[in-house]
């Protein structure tokens, strides 16, 4: 196992057991910069657990997670965020009573600590960043709208925007198009492709049609192990994958 790698994210021999059950089993996963990787697999495959381990929410039983050659295992969650890893969970968690602008503003890293927020002044670079991100997430005309009044899809986009404010080099999204209509899905695909420039994005998704539109590479997990990996087309025609999906 080399300690130096050109990969943005190198996961090696990663395992985690819950009560004797191996939820993730000796996983090796490598992610390059500018790569949009989607992890698919039936329920119980260990997909969300992998993201939980990368962001420090769950501690692996064994193995290594290196981000830019820095070991993440054992680091507290806030240090992993500071290292450049951002995560969006399945349910949007925006501030409903704040405007889109304010939601983005409080996500700017300077405003993070208590002292930081007291000393936080709305400088020109923050405002520029908010307008840039607002445009990226299709909400530039909604900056003064309170979170509560956004559609489900717009809330999902706002949350992606809140991550973008931190300028993460790795973004992890759990089912970003769940509950969206066809038009919003279309726009989300465009949004994700656009923001992959200069960063890697790791996504868990069930919607295969959506996956085939966005993924540079697809990893299929089954019972905590990688069953197949490749383009959506390769994976879709893999007999092992067909068996797992049709057998369920």
mmCIF file of C-alpha atoms in Angstrom:
data_model
loop_
_atom_site.group_PDB
_atom_site.id
_atom_site.type_symbol
_atom_site.label_atom_id
_atom_site.label_comp_id
_atom_site.label_asym_id
_atom_site.label_seq_id
_atom_site.Cartn_x
_atom_site.Cartn_y
_atom_site.Cartn_z
ATOM 1 C CA UNK A 1 0.000 0.000 0.000
ATOM 2 C CA UNK A 2 1.728 3.170 -1.150
ATOM 3 C CA UNK A 3 1.515 6.250 1.037
ATOM 4 C CA UNK A 4 1.587 8.587 -1.888
ATOM 5 C CA UNK A 5 -0.964 8.766 -4.616
ATOM 6 C CA UNK A 6 -2.067 11.047 -7.407
ATOM 7 C CA UNK A 7 -5.693 10.373 -6.568
ATOM 8 C CA UNK A 8 -7.734 13.052 -4.850
ATOM 9 C CA UNK A 9 -9.359 10.378 -2.690
ATOM 10 C CA UNK A 10 -7.861 6.947 -2.051
ATOM 11 C CA UNK A 11 -9.885 4.486 0.018
ATOM 12 C CA UNK A 12 -8.058 1.251 0.784
ATOM 13 C CA UNK A 13 -9.112 -1.937 2.599
ATOM 14 C CA UNK A 14 -11.973 -0.072 4.233
ATOM 15 C CA UNK A 15 -14.263 -2.130 6.463
ATOM 16 C CA UNK A 16 -16.805 -1.400 9.138
ATOM 17 C CA UNK A 17 -18.798 -3.852 11.225
ATOM 18 C CA UNK A 18 -21.972 -3.144 13.162
ATOM 19 C CA UNK A 19 -22.728 -5.881 15.722
ATOM 20 C CA UNK A 20 -20.676 -8.419 13.824
ATOM 21 C CA UNK A 21 -22.271 -7.555 10.469
ATOM 22 C CA UNK A 22 -19.809 -6.237 7.871
ATOM 23 C CA UNK A 23 -21.633 -3.252 6.366
ATOM 24 C CA UNK A 24 -18.586 -2.370 4.264
ATOM 25 C CA UNK A 25 -16.103 -5.093 3.467
ATOM 26 C CA UNK A 26 -12.481 -4.406 2.368
ATOM 27 C CA UNK A 27 -13.454 -1.600 0.005
ATOM 28 C CA UNK A 28 -10.952 -0.002 -2.388
ATOM 29 C CA UNK A 29 -12.140 3.128 -4.168
ATOM 30 C CA UNK A 30 -10.112 5.769 -5.979
ATOM 31 C CA UNK A 31 -11.380 9.136 -7.095
ATOM 32 C CA UNK A 32 -9.620 11.594 -9.371
ATOM 33 C CA UNK A 33 -9.993 15.327 -9.456
ATOM 34 C CA UNK A 34 -12.759 16.560 -11.810
ATOM 35 C CA UNK A 35 -14.430 13.149 -11.606
ATOM 36 C CA UNK A 36 -18.139 12.717 -11.102
ATOM 37 C CA UNK A 37 -18.553 9.257 -9.578
ATOM 38 C CA UNK A 38 -21.884 7.699 -8.756
ATOM 39 C CA UNK A 39 -22.297 4.822 -6.326
ATOM 40 C CA UNK A 40 -25.334 2.657 -6.985
ATOM 41 C CA UNK A 41 -26.536 -0.567 -5.434
ATOM 42 C CA UNK A 42 -29.557 -2.145 -3.774
ATOM 43 C CA UNK A 43 -30.662 -1.064 -0.291
ATOM 44 C CA UNK A 44 -28.320 -2.305 2.405
ATOM 45 C CA UNK A 45 -25.335 -2.276 0.028
ATOM 46 C CA UNK A 46 -23.398 0.070 2.340
ATOM 47 C CA UNK A 47 -23.568 3.194 0.156
ATOM 48 C CA UNK A 48 -24.457 5.758 2.826
ATOM 49 C CA UNK A 49 -22.070 4.087 5.294
ATOM 50 C CA UNK A 50 -19.184 4.785 2.896
ATOM 51 C CA UNK A 51 -20.051 8.511 2.853
ATOM 52 C CA UNK A 52 -20.433 8.432 6.658
ATOM 53 C CA UNK A 53 -16.882 7.106 6.976
ATOM 54 C CA UNK A 54 -15.388 9.610 4.541
ATOM 55 C CA UNK A 55 -16.916 12.558 6.414
ATOM 56 C CA UNK A 56 -15.970 11.172 9.843
ATOM 57 C CA UNK A 57 -19.474 10.440 11.074
ATOM 58 C CA UNK A 58 -18.694 6.723 11.330
ATOM 59 C CA UNK A 59 -15.305 5.316 12.298
ATOM 60 C CA UNK A 60 -14.131 2.392 10.160
ATOM 61 C CA UNK A 61 -13.130 -0.839 11.854
ATOM 62 C CA UNK A 62 -10.094 -1.002 9.557
ATOM 63 C CA UNK A 63 -8.621 0.581 6.465
ATOM 64 C CA UNK A 64 -7.531 3.962 5.238
ATOM 65 C CA UNK A 65 -9.199 7.020 3.665
ATOM 66 C CA UNK A 66 -6.680 9.453 2.221
ATOM 67 C CA UNK A 67 -7.712 12.788 0.797
ATOM 68 C CA UNK A 68 -4.897 14.626 -1.003
ATOM 69 C CA UNK A 69 -2.622 12.074 0.700
ATOM 70 C CA UNK A 70 -3.821 13.081 4.150
ATOM 71 C CA UNK A 71 -5.306 10.351 6.330
ATOM 72 C CA UNK A 72 -8.874 11.261 7.307
ATOM 73 C CA UNK A 73 -9.593 8.283 9.552
ATOM 74 C CA UNK A 74 -9.610 9.492 13.138
ATOM 75 C CA UNK A 75 -10.017 13.188 12.306
ATOM 76 C CA UNK A 76 -13.042 14.968 13.803
ATOM 77 C CA UNK A 77 -15.786 15.905 11.325
ATOM 78 C CA UNK A 78 -15.074 19.662 11.346
ATOM 79 C CA UNK A 79 -11.414 19.056 10.433
ATOM 80 C CA UNK A 80 -12.478 16.889 7.507
ATOM 81 C CA UNK A 81 -14.726 19.737 6.316
ATOM 82 C CA UNK A 82 -11.802 22.133 6.678
ATOM 83 C CA UNK A 83 -9.602 19.785 4.678
ATOM 84 C CA UNK A 84 -11.994 20.336 1.739
ATOM 85 C CA UNK A 85 -14.678 17.652 2.010
ATOM 86 C CA UNK A 86 -18.337 18.742 1.884
ATOM 87 C CA UNK A 87 -21.398 16.563 2.343
ATOM 88 C CA UNK A 88 -25.087 16.986 1.627
ATOM 89 C CA UNK A 89 -27.484 14.546 3.230
ATOM 90 C CA UNK A 90 -30.707 13.204 1.774
ATOM 91 C CA UNK A 91 -33.111 15.636 3.437
ATOM 92 C CA UNK A 92 -32.351 19.290 2.720
ATOM 93 C CA UNK A 93 -31.253 21.149 5.851
ATOM 94 C CA UNK A 94 -31.454 24.807 4.969
ATOM 95 C CA UNK A 95 -32.466 27.654 7.278
ATOM 96 C CA UNK A 96 -36.136 28.071 6.369
ATOM 97 C CA UNK A 97 -36.433 31.527 7.998
ATOM 98 C CA UNK A 98 -33.376 32.994 6.247
ATOM 99 C CA UNK A 99 -33.285 34.224 2.664
ATOM 100 C CA UNK A 100 -31.315 32.366 0.003
ATOM 101 C CA UNK A 101 -28.681 35.106 0.272
ATOM 102 C CA UNK A 102 -28.406 34.680 4.055
ATOM 103 C CA UNK A 103 -28.315 30.878 3.800
ATOM 104 C CA UNK A 104 -25.345 31.199 1.449
ATOM 105 C CA UNK A 105 -23.754 33.883 3.589
ATOM 106 C CA UNK A 106 -23.774 31.831 6.804
ATOM 107 C CA UNK A 107 -22.179 28.960 4.875
ATOM 108 C CA UNK A 108 -19.143 31.043 3.988
ATOM 109 C CA UNK A 109 -16.260 29.528 6.021
ATOM 110 C CA UNK A 110 -15.333 32.814 7.759
ATOM 111 C CA UNK A 111 -18.717 32.848 9.453
ATOM 112 C CA UNK A 112 -18.200 29.408 10.935
ATOM 113 C CA UNK A 113 -16.948 29.973 14.480
ATOM 114 C CA UNK A 114 -18.847 32.041 17.049
ATOM 115 C CA UNK A 115 -16.130 34.687 17.063
ATOM 116 C CA UNK A 116 -16.057 34.532 13.296
ATOM 117 C CA UNK A 117 -19.760 35.307 13.046
ATOM 118 C CA UNK A 118 -19.562 38.227 15.453
ATOM 119 C CA UNK A 119 -16.630 39.739 13.575
ATOM 120 C CA UNK A 120 -18.157 38.770 10.246
ATOM 121 C CA UNK A 121 -18.689 41.678 7.930
ATOM 122 C CA UNK A 122 -20.339 41.446 4.568
ATOM 123 C CA UNK A 123 -17.255 42.075 2.473
ATOM 124 C CA UNK A 124 -17.312 42.478 -1.287
ATOM 125 C CA UNK A 125 -15.692 39.090 -1.938
ATOM 126 C CA UNK A 126 -18.398 37.312 0.085
ATOM 127 C CA UNK A 127 -21.132 39.129 -1.842
ATOM 128 C CA UNK A 128 -19.431 38.288 -5.156
ATOM 129 C CA UNK A 129 -19.154 34.657 -4.132
ATOM 130 C CA UNK A 130 -22.861 34.566 -3.163
ATOM 131 C CA UNK A 131 -23.908 35.998 -6.533
ATOM 132 C CA UNK A 132 -21.643 33.569 -8.400
ATOM 133 C CA UNK A 133 -22.990 30.555 -6.461
ATOM 134 C CA UNK A 134 -26.570 31.883 -6.726
ATOM 135 C CA UNK A 135 -26.180 31.847 -10.494
ATOM 136 C CA UNK A 136 -24.652 28.340 -10.453
ATOM 137 C CA UNK A 137 -27.641 26.916 -8.560
ATOM 138 C CA UNK A 138 -30.350 28.682 -10.655
ATOM 139 C CA UNK A 139 -31.358 30.949 -7.747
ATOM 140 C CA UNK A 140 -29.853 34.287 -8.724
ATOM 141 C CA UNK A 141 -33.366 35.782 -9.007
ATOM 142 C CA UNK A 142 -34.411 34.271 -5.675
ATOM 143 C CA UNK A 143 -31.669 35.634 -3.413
ATOM 144 C CA UNK A 144 -34.162 37.601 -1.300
ATOM 145 C CA UNK A 145 -36.658 34.729 -1.020
ATOM 146 C CA UNK A 146 -36.919 32.972 2.334
ATOM 147 C CA UNK A 147 -35.933 29.310 2.370
ATOM 148 C CA UNK A 148 -39.420 28.229 3.401
ATOM 149 C CA UNK A 149 -40.896 29.494 0.106
ATOM 150 C CA UNK A 150 -38.582 27.539 -2.192
ATOM 151 C CA UNK A 151 -39.752 24.431 -4.027
ATOM 152 C CA UNK A 152 -38.343 21.062 -2.973
ATOM 153 C CA UNK A 153 -35.887 21.122 -5.877
ATOM 154 C CA UNK A 154 -34.781 24.690 -5.141
ATOM 155 C CA UNK A 155 -34.091 23.702 -1.523
ATOM 156 C CA UNK A 156 -31.889 20.882 -2.792
ATOM 157 C CA UNK A 157 -30.036 23.347 -5.027
ATOM 158 C CA UNK A 158 -29.655 25.840 -2.207
ATOM 159 C CA UNK A 159 -28.074 23.156 -0.102
ATOM 160 C CA UNK A 160 -25.621 22.348 -2.899
ATOM 161 C CA UNK A 161 -24.930 26.100 -3.005
ATOM 162 C CA UNK A 162 -24.253 26.147 0.738
ATOM 163 C CA UNK A 163 -21.616 23.482 0.130
ATOM 164 C CA UNK A 164 -20.187 25.390 -2.844
ATOM 165 C CA UNK A 165 -19.680 28.429 -0.586
ATOM 166 C CA UNK A 166 -17.083 26.349 1.283
ATOM 167 C CA UNK A 167 -15.296 25.612 -2.016
ATOM 168 C CA UNK A 168 -14.816 21.932 -1.226
ATOM 169 C CA UNK A 169 -12.523 19.856 -3.414
ATOM 170 C CA UNK A 170 -14.699 16.817 -2.812
ATOM 171 C CA UNK A 171 -18.484 17.069 -2.646
ATOM 172 C CA UNK A 172 -20.627 14.165 -1.523
ATOM 173 C CA UNK A 173 -24.333 14.117 -2.277
ATOM 174 C CA UNK A 174 -26.896 11.574 -1.133
ATOM 175 C CA UNK A 175 -29.723 11.169 -3.679
ATOM 176 C CA UNK A 176 -29.694 14.769 -4.959
ATOM 177 C CA UNK A 177 -32.705 14.338 -7.296
ATOM 178 C CA UNK A 178 -34.988 12.439 -4.921
ATOM 179 C CA UNK A 179 -38.480 13.955 -5.087
ATOM 180 C CA UNK A 180 -37.712 16.182 -8.089
ATOM 181 C CA UNK A 181 -39.769 16.459 -11.254
ATOM 182 C CA UNK A 182 -38.280 15.885 -14.738
ATOM 183 C CA UNK A 183 -37.400 19.541 -15.399
ATOM 184 C CA UNK A 184 -35.595 19.952 -12.088
ATOM 185 C CA UNK A 185 -33.739 16.681 -12.667
ATOM 186 C CA UNK A 186 -32.608 17.946 -16.037
ATOM 187 C CA UNK A 187 -31.348 21.182 -14.448
ATOM 188 C CA UNK A 188 -29.649 19.306 -11.603
ATOM 189 C CA UNK A 189 -27.744 17.162 -14.122
ATOM 190 C CA UNK A 190 -26.551 20.353 -15.826
ATOM 191 C CA UNK A 191 -25.658 21.927 -12.458
ATOM 192 C CA UNK A 192 -23.612 18.926 -11.325
ATOM 193 C CA UNK A 193 -21.703 18.697 -14.594
ATOM 194 C CA UNK A 194 -20.905 22.391 -14.365
ATOM 195 C CA UNK A 195 -19.564 22.319 -10.803
ATOM 196 C CA UNK A 196 -17.313 19.278 -11.345
ATOM 197 C CA UNK A 197 -14.677 21.577 -12.855
ATOM 198 C CA UNK A 198 -11.867 21.728 -10.315
ATOM 199 C CA UNK A 199 -13.388 19.251 -7.854
ATOM 200 C CA UNK A 200 -14.579 15.689 -7.518
ATOM 201 C CA UNK A 201 -18.189 14.807 -6.783
ATOM 202 C CA UNK A 202 -19.282 11.544 -5.222
ATOM 203 C CA UNK A 203 -23.002 10.797 -5.478
ATOM 204 C CA UNK A 204 -25.323 8.086 -4.232
ATOM 205 C CA UNK A 205 -28.316 7.752 -6.516
ATOM 206 C CA UNK A 206 -31.081 5.289 -7.391
ATOM 207 C CA UNK A 207 -32.384 6.907 -10.545
ATOM 208 C CA UNK A 208 -30.502 5.042 -13.285
ATOM 209 C CA UNK A 209 -31.588 7.316 -16.097
ATOM 210 C CA UNK A 210 -30.194 10.280 -14.157
ATOM 211 C CA UNK A 211 -26.995 8.357 -13.354
ATOM 212 C CA UNK A 212 -26.383 7.584 -17.018
ATOM 213 C CA UNK A 213 -26.607 11.318 -17.783
ATOM 214 C CA UNK A 214 -24.096 12.537 -15.213
ATOM 215 C CA UNK A 215 -21.590 9.872 -14.210
ATOM 216 C CA UNK A 216 -18.061 9.661 -15.552
ATOM 217 C CA UNK A 217 -17.787 6.368 -13.694
ATOM 218 C CA UNK A 218 -20.227 4.176 -11.783
ATOM 219 C CA UNK A 219 -19.394 1.929 -8.825
ATOM 220 C CA UNK A 220 -21.893 -0.786 -7.949
ATOM 221 C CA UNK A 221 -21.897 -1.817 -4.300
ATOM 222 C CA UNK A 222 -23.498 -5.016 -3.075
ATOM 223 C CA UNK A 223 -23.303 -6.274 0.514
ATOM 224 C CA UNK A 224 -20.474 -3.861 1.295
ATOM 225 C CA UNK A 225 -18.254 -4.940 -1.586
ATOM 226 C CA UNK A 226 -17.693 -3.570 -5.091
ATOM 227 C CA UNK A 227 -19.607 -5.719 -7.545
ATOM 228 C CA UNK A 228 -18.697 -3.811 -10.695
ATOM 229 C CA UNK A 229 -17.155 -0.533 -11.807
ATOM 230 C CA UNK A 230 -17.052 1.283 -15.115
ATOM 231 C CA UNK A 231 -19.183 3.448 -17.361
ATOM 232 C CA UNK A 232 -22.942 3.253 -16.875
ATOM 233 C CA UNK A 233 -23.127 1.264 -20.089
ATOM 234 C CA UNK A 234 -20.580 -1.330 -18.981
ATOM 235 C CA UNK A 235 -22.188 -1.655 -15.577
ATOM 236 C CA UNK A 236 -25.697 -1.912 -16.986
ATOM 237 C CA UNK A 237 -24.760 -4.928 -19.111
ATOM 238 C CA UNK A 238 -22.752 -6.695 -16.424
ATOM 239 C CA UNK A 239 -24.420 -10.080 -15.705
ATOM 240 C CA UNK A 240 -23.578 -9.852 -11.964
ATOM 241 C CA UNK A 241 -25.248 -6.440 -11.731
ATOM 242 C CA UNK A 242 -28.308 -7.561 -13.674
ATOM 243 C CA UNK A 243 -28.660 -10.544 -11.362
ATOM 244 C CA UNK A 244 -28.411 -8.434 -8.187
ATOM 245 C CA UNK A 245 -30.885 -5.827 -9.388
ATOM 246 C CA UNK A 246 -33.378 -8.203 -10.953
ATOM 247 C CA UNK A 247 -33.060 -10.702 -8.137
ATOM 248 C CA UNK A 248 -34.271 -8.083 -5.634
#
